[in-house]
Coordinates of C-alpha atoms and ligand atoms in Angstrom, one line a residue:
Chain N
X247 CA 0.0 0.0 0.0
X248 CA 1.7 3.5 -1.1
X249 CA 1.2 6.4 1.4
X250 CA 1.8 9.9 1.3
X251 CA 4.7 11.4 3.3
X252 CA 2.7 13.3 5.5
X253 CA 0.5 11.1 6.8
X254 CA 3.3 8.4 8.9
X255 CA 2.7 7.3 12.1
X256 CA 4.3 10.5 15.0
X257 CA 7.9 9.6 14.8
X258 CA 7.9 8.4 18.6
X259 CA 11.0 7.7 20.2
X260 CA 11.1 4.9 22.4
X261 CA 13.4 6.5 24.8
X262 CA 12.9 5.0 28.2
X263 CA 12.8 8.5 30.5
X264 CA 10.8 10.6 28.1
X265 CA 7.6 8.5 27.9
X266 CA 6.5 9.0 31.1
X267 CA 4.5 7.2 33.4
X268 CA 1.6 4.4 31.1
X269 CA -1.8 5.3 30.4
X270 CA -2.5 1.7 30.0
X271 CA -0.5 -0.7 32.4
X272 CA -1.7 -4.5 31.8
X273 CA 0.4 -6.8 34.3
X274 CA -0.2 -10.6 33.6
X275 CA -3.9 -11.0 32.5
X276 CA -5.4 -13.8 32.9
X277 CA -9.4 -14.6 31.1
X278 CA -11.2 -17.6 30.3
X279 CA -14.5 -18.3 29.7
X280 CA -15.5 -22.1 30.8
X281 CA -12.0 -23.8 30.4
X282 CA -11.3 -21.9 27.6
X283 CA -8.7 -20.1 28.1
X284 CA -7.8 -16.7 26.2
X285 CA -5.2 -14.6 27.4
X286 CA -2.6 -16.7 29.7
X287 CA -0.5 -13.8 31.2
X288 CA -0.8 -11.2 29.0
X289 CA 1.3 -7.3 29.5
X290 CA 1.4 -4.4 28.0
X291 CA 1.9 -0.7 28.2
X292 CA 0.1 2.1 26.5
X293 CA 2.3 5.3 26.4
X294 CA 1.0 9.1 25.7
X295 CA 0.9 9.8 22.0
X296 CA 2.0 6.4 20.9
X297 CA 0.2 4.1 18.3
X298 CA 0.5 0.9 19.6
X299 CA -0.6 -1.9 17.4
X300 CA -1.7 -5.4 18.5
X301 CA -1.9 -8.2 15.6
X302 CA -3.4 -11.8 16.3
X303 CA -4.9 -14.3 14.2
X304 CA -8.6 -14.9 14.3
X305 CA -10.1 -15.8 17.8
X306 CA -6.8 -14.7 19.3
X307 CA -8.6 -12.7 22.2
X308 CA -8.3 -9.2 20.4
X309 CA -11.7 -8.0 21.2
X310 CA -11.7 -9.5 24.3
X311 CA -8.4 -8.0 25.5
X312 CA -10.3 -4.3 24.4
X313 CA -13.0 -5.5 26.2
X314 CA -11.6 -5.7 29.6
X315 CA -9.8 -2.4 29.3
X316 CA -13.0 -1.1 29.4
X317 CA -15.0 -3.2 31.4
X318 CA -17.1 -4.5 28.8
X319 CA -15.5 -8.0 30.3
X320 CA -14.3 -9.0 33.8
X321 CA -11.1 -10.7 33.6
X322 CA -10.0 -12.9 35.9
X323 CA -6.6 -12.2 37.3
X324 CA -3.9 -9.7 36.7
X325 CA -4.1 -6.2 37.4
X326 CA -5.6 -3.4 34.6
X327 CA -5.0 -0.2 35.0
X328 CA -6.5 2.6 33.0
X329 CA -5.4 6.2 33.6
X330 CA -3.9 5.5 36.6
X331 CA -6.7 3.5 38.3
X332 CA -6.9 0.1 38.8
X333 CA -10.0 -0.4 36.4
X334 CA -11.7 -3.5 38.6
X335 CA -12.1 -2.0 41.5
X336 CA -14.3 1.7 40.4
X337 CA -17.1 2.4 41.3
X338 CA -20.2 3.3 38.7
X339 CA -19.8 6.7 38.3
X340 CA -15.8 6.8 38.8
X341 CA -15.9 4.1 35.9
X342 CA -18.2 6.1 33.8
X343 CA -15.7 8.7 34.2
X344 CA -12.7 7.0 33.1
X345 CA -14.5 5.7 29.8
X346 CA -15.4 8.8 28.3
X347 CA -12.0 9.6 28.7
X348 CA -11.0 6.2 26.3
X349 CA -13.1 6.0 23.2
X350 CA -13.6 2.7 22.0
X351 CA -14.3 2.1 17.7
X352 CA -16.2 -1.0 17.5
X353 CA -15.7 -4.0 14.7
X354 CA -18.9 -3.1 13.2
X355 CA -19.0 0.9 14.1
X356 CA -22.2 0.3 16.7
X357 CA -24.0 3.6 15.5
X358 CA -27.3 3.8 17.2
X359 CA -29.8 3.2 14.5
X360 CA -32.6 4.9 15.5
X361 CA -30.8 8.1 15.5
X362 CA -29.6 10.7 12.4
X363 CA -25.8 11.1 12.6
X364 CA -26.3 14.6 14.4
X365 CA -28.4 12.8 17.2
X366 CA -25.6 9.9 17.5
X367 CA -22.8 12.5 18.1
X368 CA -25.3 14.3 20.8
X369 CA -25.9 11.3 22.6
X370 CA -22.3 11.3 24.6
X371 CA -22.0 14.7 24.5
X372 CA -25.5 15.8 26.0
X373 CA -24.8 13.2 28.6
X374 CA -21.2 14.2 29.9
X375 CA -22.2 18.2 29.4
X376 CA -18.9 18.9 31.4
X377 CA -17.0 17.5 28.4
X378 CA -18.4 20.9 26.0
X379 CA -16.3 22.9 27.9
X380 CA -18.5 26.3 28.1
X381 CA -18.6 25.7 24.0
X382 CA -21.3 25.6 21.9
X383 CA -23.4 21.6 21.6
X384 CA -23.4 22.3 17.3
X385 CA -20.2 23.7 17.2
X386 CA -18.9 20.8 18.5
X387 CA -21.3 18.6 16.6
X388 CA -19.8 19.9 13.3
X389 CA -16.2 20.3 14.0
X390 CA -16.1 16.0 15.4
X391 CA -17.9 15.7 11.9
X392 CA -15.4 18.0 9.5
X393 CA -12.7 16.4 10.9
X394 CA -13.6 12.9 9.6
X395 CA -14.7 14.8 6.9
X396 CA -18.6 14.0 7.0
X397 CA -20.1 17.0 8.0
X398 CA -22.3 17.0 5.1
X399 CA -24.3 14.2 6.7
X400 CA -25.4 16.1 10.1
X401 CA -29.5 14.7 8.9
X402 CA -28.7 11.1 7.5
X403 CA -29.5 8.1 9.4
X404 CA -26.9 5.6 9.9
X405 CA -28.8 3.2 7.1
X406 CA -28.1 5.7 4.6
X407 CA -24.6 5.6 5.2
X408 CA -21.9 3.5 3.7
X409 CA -19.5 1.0 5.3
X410 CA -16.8 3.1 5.8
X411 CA -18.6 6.2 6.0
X412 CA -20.2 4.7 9.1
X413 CA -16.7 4.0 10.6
X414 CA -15.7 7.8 10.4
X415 CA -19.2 8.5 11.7
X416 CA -18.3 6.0 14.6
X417 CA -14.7 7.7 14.8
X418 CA -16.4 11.2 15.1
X419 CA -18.8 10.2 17.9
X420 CA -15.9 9.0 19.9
X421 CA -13.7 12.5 19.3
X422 CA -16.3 14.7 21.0
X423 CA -15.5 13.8 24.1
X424 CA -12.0 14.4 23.5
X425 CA -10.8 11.1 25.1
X426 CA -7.1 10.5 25.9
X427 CA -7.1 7.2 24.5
X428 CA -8.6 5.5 21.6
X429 CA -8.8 1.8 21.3
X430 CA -9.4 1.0 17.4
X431 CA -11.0 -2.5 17.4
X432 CA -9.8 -3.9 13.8
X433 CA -10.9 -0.6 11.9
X434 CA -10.0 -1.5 8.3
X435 CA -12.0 -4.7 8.5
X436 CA -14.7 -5.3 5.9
X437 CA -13.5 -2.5 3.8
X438 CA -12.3 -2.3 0.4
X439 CA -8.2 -1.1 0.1
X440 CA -8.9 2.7 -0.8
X441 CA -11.6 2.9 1.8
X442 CA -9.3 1.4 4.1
X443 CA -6.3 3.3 3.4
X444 CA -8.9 6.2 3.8
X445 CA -9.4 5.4 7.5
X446 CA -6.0 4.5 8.1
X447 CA -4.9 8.5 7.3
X448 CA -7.7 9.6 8.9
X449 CA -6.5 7.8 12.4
X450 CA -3.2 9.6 11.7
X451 CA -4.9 13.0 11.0
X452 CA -7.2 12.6 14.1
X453 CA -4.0 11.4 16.4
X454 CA -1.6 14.7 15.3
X455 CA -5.2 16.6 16.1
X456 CA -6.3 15.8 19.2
X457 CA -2.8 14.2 20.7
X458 CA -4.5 10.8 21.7
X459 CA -2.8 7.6 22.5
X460 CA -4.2 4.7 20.0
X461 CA -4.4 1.1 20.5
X462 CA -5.3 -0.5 17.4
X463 CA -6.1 -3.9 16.6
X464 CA -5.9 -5.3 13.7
X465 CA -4.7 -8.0 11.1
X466 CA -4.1 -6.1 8.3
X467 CA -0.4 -5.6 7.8
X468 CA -0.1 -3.0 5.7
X469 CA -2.4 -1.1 8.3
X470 CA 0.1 -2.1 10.8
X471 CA 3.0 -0.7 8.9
X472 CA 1.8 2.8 8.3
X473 CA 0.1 3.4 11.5
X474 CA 2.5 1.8 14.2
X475 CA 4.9 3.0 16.4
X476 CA 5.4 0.0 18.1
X477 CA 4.0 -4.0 17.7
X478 CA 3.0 -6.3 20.0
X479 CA 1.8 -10.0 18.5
X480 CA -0.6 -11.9 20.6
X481 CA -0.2 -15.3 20.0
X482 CA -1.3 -18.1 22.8
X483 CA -2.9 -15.6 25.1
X484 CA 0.5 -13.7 25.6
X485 CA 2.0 -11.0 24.2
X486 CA 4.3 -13.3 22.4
X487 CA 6.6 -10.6 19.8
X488 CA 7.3 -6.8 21.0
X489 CA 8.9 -4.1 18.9
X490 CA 8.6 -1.6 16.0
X491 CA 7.2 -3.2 12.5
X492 CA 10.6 -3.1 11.1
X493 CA 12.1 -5.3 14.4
X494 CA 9.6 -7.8 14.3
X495 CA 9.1 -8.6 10.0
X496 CA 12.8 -9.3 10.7
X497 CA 12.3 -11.3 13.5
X498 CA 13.3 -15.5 13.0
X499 CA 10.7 -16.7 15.2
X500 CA 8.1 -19.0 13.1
X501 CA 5.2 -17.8 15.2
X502 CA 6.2 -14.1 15.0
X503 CA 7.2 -14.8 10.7
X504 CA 4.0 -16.3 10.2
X505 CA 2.8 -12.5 10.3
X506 CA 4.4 -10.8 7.6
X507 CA 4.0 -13.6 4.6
Chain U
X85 CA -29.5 -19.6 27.3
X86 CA -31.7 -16.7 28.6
X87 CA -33.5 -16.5 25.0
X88 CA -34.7 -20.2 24.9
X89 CA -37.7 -21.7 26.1
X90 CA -36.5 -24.4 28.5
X91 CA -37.3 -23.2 31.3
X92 CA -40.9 -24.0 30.9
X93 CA -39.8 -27.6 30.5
X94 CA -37.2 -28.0 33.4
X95 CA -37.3 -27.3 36.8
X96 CA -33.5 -25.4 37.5
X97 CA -33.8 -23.4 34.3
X98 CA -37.1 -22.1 35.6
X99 CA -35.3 -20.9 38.8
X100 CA -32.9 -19.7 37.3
X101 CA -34.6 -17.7 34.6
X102 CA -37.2 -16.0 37.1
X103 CA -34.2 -15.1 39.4
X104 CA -32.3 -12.9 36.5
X105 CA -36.0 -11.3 36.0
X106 CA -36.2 -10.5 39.7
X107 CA -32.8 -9.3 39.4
X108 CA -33.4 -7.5 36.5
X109 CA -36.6 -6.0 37.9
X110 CA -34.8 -4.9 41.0
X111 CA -32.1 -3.1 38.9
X112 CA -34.9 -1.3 36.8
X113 CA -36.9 0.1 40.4
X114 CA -32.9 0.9 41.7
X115 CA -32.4 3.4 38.4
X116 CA -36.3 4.3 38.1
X117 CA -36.0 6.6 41.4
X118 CA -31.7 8.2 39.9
X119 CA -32.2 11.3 38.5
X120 CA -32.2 12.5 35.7
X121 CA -34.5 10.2 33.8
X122 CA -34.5 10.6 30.1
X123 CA -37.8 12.2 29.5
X124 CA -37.6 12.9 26.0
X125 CA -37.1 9.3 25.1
X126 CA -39.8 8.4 27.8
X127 CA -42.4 10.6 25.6
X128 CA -41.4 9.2 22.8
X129 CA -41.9 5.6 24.0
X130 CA -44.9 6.5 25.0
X131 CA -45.9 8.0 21.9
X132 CA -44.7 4.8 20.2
X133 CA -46.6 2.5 22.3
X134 CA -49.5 4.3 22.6
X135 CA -50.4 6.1 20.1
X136 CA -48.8 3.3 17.3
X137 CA -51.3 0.6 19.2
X138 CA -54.5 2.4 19.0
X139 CA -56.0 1.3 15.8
X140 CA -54.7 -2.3 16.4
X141 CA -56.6 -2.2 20.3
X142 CA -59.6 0.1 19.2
X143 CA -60.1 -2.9 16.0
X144 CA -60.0 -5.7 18.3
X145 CA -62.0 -4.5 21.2
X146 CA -64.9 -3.3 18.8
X147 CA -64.7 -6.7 17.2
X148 CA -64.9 -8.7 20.6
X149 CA -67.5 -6.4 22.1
X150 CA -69.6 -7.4 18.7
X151 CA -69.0 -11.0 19.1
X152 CA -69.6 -11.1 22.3
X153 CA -72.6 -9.7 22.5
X154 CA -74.1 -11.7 19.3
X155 CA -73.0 -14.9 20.6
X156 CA -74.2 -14.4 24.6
X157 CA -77.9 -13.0 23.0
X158 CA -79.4 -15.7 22.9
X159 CA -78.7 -17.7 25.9
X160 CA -80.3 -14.2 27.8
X161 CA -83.1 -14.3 25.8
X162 CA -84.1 -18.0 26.3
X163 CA -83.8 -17.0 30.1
X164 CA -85.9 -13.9 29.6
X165 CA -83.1 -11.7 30.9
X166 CA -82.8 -9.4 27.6
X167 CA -82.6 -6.5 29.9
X168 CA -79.8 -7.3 31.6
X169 CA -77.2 -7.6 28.9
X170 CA -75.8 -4.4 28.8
X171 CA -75.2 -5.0 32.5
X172 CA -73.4 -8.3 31.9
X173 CA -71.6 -7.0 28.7
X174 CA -70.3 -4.2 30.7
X175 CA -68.9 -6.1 33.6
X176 CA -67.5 -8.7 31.9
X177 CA -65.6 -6.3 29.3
X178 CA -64.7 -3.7 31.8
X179 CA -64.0 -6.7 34.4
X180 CA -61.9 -9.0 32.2
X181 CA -62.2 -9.4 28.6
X182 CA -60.6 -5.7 28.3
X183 CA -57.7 -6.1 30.0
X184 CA -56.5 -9.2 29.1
X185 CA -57.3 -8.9 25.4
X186 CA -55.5 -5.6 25.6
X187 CA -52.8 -7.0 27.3
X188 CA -52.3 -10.0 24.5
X189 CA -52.2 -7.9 22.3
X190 CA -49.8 -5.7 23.2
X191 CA -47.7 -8.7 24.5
X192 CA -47.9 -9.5 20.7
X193 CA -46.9 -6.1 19.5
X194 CA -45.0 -4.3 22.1
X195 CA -43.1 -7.0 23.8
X196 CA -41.9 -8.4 20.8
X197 CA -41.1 -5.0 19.0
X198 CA -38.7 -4.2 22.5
X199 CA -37.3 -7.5 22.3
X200 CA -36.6 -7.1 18.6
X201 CA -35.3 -3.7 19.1
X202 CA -33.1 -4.3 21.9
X203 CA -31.6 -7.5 20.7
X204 CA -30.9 -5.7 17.6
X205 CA -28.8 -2.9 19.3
X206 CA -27.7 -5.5 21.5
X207 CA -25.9 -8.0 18.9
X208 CA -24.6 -5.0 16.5
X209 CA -22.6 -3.7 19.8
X210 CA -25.1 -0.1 20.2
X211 CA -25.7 -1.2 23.9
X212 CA -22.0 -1.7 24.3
X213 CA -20.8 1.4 22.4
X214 CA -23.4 3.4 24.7
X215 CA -21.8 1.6 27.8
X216 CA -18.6 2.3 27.1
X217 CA -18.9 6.1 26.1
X218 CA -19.7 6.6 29.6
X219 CA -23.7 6.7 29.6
X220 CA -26.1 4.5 31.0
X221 CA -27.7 2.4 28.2
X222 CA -30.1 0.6 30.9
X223 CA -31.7 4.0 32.1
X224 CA -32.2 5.4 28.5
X225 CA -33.2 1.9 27.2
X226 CA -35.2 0.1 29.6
X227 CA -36.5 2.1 32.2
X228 CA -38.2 4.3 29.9
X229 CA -39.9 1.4 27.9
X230 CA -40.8 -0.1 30.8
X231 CA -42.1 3.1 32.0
X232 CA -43.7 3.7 28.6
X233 CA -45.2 0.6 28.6
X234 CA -47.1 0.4 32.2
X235 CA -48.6 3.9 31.9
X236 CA -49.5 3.4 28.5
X237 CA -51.2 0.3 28.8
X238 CA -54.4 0.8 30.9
X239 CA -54.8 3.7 28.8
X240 CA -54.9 1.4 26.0
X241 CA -57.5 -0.6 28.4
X242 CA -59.8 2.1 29.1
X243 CA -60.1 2.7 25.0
X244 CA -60.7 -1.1 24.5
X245 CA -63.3 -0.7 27.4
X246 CA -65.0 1.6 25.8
X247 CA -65.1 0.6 21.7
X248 CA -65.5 -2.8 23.3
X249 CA -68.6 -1.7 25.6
X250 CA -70.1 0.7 21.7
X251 CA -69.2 -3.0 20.1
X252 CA -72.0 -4.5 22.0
X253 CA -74.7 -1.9 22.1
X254 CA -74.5 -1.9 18.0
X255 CA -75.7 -5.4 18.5
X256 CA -78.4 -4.7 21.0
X257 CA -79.3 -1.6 18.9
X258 CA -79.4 -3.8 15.4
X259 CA -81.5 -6.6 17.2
X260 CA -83.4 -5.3 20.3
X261 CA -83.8 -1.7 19.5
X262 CA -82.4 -0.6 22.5
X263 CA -81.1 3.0 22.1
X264 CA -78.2 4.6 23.1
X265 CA -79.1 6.5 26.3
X266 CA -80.9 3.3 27.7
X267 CA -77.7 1.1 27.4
X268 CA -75.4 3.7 28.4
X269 CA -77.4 4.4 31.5
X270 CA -77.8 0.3 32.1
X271 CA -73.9 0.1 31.7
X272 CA -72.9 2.5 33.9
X273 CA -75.6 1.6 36.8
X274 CA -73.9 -1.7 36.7
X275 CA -70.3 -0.4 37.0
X276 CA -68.9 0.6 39.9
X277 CA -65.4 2.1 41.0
X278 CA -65.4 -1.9 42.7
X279 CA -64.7 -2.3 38.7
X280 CA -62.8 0.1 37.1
X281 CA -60.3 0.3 39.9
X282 CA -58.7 -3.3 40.0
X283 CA -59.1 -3.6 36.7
X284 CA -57.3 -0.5 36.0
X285 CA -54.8 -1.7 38.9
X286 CA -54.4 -4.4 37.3
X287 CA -53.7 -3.1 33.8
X288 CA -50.5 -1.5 35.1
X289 CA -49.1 -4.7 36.1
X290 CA -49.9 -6.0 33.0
X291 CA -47.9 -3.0 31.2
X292 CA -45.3 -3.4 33.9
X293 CA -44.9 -7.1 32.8
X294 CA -44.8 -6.6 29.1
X295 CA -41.9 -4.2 29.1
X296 CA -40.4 -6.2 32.0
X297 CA -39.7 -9.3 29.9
X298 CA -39.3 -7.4 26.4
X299 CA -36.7 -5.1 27.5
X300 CA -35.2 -8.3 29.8
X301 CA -35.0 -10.8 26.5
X302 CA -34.0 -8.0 24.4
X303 CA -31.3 -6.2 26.9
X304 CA -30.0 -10.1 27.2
X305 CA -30.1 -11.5 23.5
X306 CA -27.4 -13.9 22.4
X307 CA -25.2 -12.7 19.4
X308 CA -26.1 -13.2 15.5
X309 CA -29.4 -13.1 14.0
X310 CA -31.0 -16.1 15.7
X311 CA -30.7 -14.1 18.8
X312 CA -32.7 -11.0 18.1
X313 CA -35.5 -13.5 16.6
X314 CA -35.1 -15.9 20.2
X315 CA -35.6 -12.3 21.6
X316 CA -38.7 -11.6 20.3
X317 CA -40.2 -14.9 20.2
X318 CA -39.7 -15.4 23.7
X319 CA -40.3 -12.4 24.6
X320 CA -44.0 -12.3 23.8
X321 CA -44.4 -16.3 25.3
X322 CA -42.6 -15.4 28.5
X323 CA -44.9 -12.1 28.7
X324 CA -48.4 -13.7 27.2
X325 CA -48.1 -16.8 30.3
X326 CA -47.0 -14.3 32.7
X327 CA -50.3 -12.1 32.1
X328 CA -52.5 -15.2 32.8
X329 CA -50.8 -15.8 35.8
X330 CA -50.9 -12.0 37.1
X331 CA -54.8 -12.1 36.3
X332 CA -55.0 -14.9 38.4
X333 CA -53.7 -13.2 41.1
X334 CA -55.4 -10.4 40.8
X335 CA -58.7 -12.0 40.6
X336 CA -58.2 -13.7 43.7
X337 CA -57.0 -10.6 45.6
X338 CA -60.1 -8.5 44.4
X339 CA -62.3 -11.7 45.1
X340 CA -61.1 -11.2 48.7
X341 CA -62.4 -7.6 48.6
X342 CA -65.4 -8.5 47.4
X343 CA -66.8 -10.7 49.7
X344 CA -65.7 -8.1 52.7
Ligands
ATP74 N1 -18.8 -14.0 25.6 C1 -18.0 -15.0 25.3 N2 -18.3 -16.2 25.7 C2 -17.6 -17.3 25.4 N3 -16.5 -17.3 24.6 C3 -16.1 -16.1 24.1 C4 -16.9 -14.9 24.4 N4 -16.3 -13.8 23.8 C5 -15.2 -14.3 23.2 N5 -15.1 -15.7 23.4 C6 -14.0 -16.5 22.8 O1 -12.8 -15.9 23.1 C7 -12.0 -16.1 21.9 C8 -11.4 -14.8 21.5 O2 -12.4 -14.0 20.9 P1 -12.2 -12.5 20.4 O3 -13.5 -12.0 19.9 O4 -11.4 -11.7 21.3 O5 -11.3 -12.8 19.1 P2 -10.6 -11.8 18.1 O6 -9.1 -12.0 18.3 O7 -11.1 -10.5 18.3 O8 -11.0 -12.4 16.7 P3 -11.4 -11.6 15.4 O9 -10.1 -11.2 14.7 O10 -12.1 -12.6 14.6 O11 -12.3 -10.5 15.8 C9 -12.8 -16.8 20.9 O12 -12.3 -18.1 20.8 C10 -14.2 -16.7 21.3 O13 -14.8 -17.9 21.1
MG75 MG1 -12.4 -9.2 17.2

């Protein structure tokens, strides 16, 4: 996939003392459902203004590992902590808090269907009314919208939409509250290569924008490649490879190989 | 599996299934009484189940208020107690055949429709996505349906009640000649507030009920397609056996005022 210059991931550099303390610290994660187990042990860190990139095969535990950041899932051992708190032990409203400061792009963009695309981008915003800062409810409406380029369909409903046109939708409900952190649950898949490279520069746009941390899942590798900073590759419920694309496509572990065929 | 039926066949799954309902009952009167509640989407259930049932009740109760009256004529007459059918017409419309028929019906429509609807957001991730933006999906979901549904539905009742009850007098009209000031004042002679009140009591549990388990099966579906249909389907068997058993009840309770 050819991209232009100017949209390559934020030239991060992994220098120990300058990241600063994790937004995301996952210490040995343990979930299963029945005996079934999915992740075995699982780490990871989440630094500001980093894309980080997790690639698995099918049924790996991807979802389920976004899932437990936000509480969607309990997990069952380990510890989790998001923004500083340990995310299993908050209350309702303390939890409620921390979440609209982590967006969350679902597999299958999860607009509300009964709503028009304004109505879907007031939805979180009229209900966390300290997020507007003093400014005005359309203002913000519109400026989430021009951003993912979209603000042309302010009256549509989601049914008019298309695929990938519903993703940015998605994306722009999640920017309005201006959240620190964005988990990207595999948001290329099911779309053709232009609309994907599409989203794929609009992630970059939106990240240089608003300064967020990303975690984006995925199995596309060419997604990976222009959008990472740094890799990790689940594999057997662990985070089984670490390191920058480059690092790991010349990595000599079969497991890790299997990856970049 | 809370969207199969098995529970009506085995003993544990019964338990089980009418413990989540308490539970999920109990967490609907815990977020009822937390402010704010989302009025805008509470009107606009309430529009929805209201107003979007009306023609649908209004049909059905004129038809059984007809049919009933055709098909009891007779019997009266051979007894000589022509006269008194408006009285028995009332009572038993106003009494039972309202409610309940109401109630089915909107078991049929409205349960299902919340248990379609729900499952629907629920297996395309909406509930989720509203969960994790920080919002409560289960106070702008379900306790306004629910809501929508109980104060709606002896509304609903009193309409039935009353097309039902202008059903039957067509009838006496057509074959006895009786006019309309004669079987108004007969009809509303025989009914008494010891009517209108348990019945309308009654009706709210019934509304209460319907939302209950539509908003429960839908809130609860199981992913893929098959889910949202389990949801609805169930929904409407769960909340159609559940009204019987509620009438039951609440024909014994006013049975015991009654006779006091
Ligand atoms: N609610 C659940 N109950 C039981 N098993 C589950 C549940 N959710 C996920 N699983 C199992 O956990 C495993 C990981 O699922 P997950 O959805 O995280 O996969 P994934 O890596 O996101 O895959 P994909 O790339 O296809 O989206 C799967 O084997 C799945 O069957
Ligand atoms: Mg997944």
């Amino acid at each position: 996939m050819q991209t232009s210059p100017q949209i390559q991931a934020n030239p991060l550099i992994f220098n120990e003392k300058e990241r600063g303390a994790p937004l995301i610290e996952i210490r040995d994660l343990h979930k299963a459902f029945g005996n079934h187990h999915v992740l075995n042990g699982f780490n990871m860190d989440l630094f500001e203004r980093e894309n980080l990139v997790i690639v698995g095969k099918s049924g790996s535990g991807k979802s389920v590992l976004l899932k437990c950041i936000v509480r969607l899932e309990e997990y069952d051992s380990g510890s989790l902590k998001v923004l500083g708190s340990n995310i299993s032990e908050l209350g309702q409203d303390e939890l409620d808090r921390i979440r609209s400061d982590v967006g969350f792009l679902f597999q299958g963009s999860a607009l509300y269907d009964s709503m028009t695309v304004r109505e879907n981008l007031q939805f979180p915003l009229r209900r966390h009314a300290d997020r507007m800062r003093g400014e005005d409810e359309e203002k913000l409406i519109l400026s989430a919208l021009e951003s993912v380029g979209l603000a042309h369909t302010l009256e549509l409903m989601p049914e008019e939409l298309s695929g990938g046109m519903k993703r940015r939708v998605a994306l722009a409900r999640t920017l309005i509250l201006r959240p620190k952190i964005i988990l990207y649950d595999e948001p290329t898949s099911g779309l053709d290569p232009i609309t994907s490279k599409e989203i794929i520069e609009l992630i970059l746009k939106v990240q240089h924008q608003y300064d967020t941390a990303s975690l984006i899942i995925t199995h596309d590798m060419d997604c990976a490649r222009v959008i990472s900073n740094r890799m990790i590759i689940l594999v057997d419920g662990i985070n089984y490879g670490e390191g920058t694309y480059q690092e790991l496509a010349g990595s000599s572990e079969p497991k890790i190989r299997a990856f970049f065929k | 599996m809370p969207t199969s039926l098995n529970f009506i066949t085995n003993g544990k799954a019964f338990f089980d299934e009418t413990g989540r309902i308490s539970l999920f009952a109990a967490r609907f009167f815990r977020e009822v009484v937390k402010p704010p509640l989302e009025w805008r989407e509470l009107l606009k259930q309430c529009y929805v189940v209201g107003y979007q049932s009306l023609l649908l009740v209004g049909v059905t109760g004129f038809i059984i208020g007809l049919v009933f009256d055709i098909q009891t004529r007779p019997t009266m007459i051979d007894f000589g107690a022509e006269g008194y059918m408006p009285a028995m017409v009332s009572i038993a419309i106003v009494r039972e055949i309202g409610p309940i028929i109401t109630a089915l019906i909107c078991a049929g429509k409205i349960g299902s429709s919340i248990g379609a609807e729900l499952g629907s957001m629920k297996v395309t991730e909406q509930i989720d996505a509203m969960e994790v933006s920080g919002t409560n999906p289960f106070k702008f979901l379900v306790v306004t349906r629910i809501l929508a549904v109980t104060l709606m539905l002896p509304l609903l009742v009193i309409m039935a009640d009353t097309v039902g009850l202008f059903g039957a007098f067509l009838v006496e009209n057509l074959k006895g000649d009786v006019t309309f000031s004669l079987y108004f004042n007969k009809v509303f002679n025989n009914i008494v507030f010891g009517d209108l009140i348990p019945s309308t009591l009654k009706s709210f549990f019934f509304g209460f009920a319907i939302g209950l388990i539509g908003c429960y099966k839908g809130y609860n579906a199981e992913k893929g397609t098959a889910g949202v249909g389990a949801a609805a389907n169930v929904a409407v068997v769960i909340a159609s056996l559940l009204l019987f058993v509620l009438d039951l009840i609440a024909v014994l309770v006013t049975d015991i005022f009654y006779d006091l």
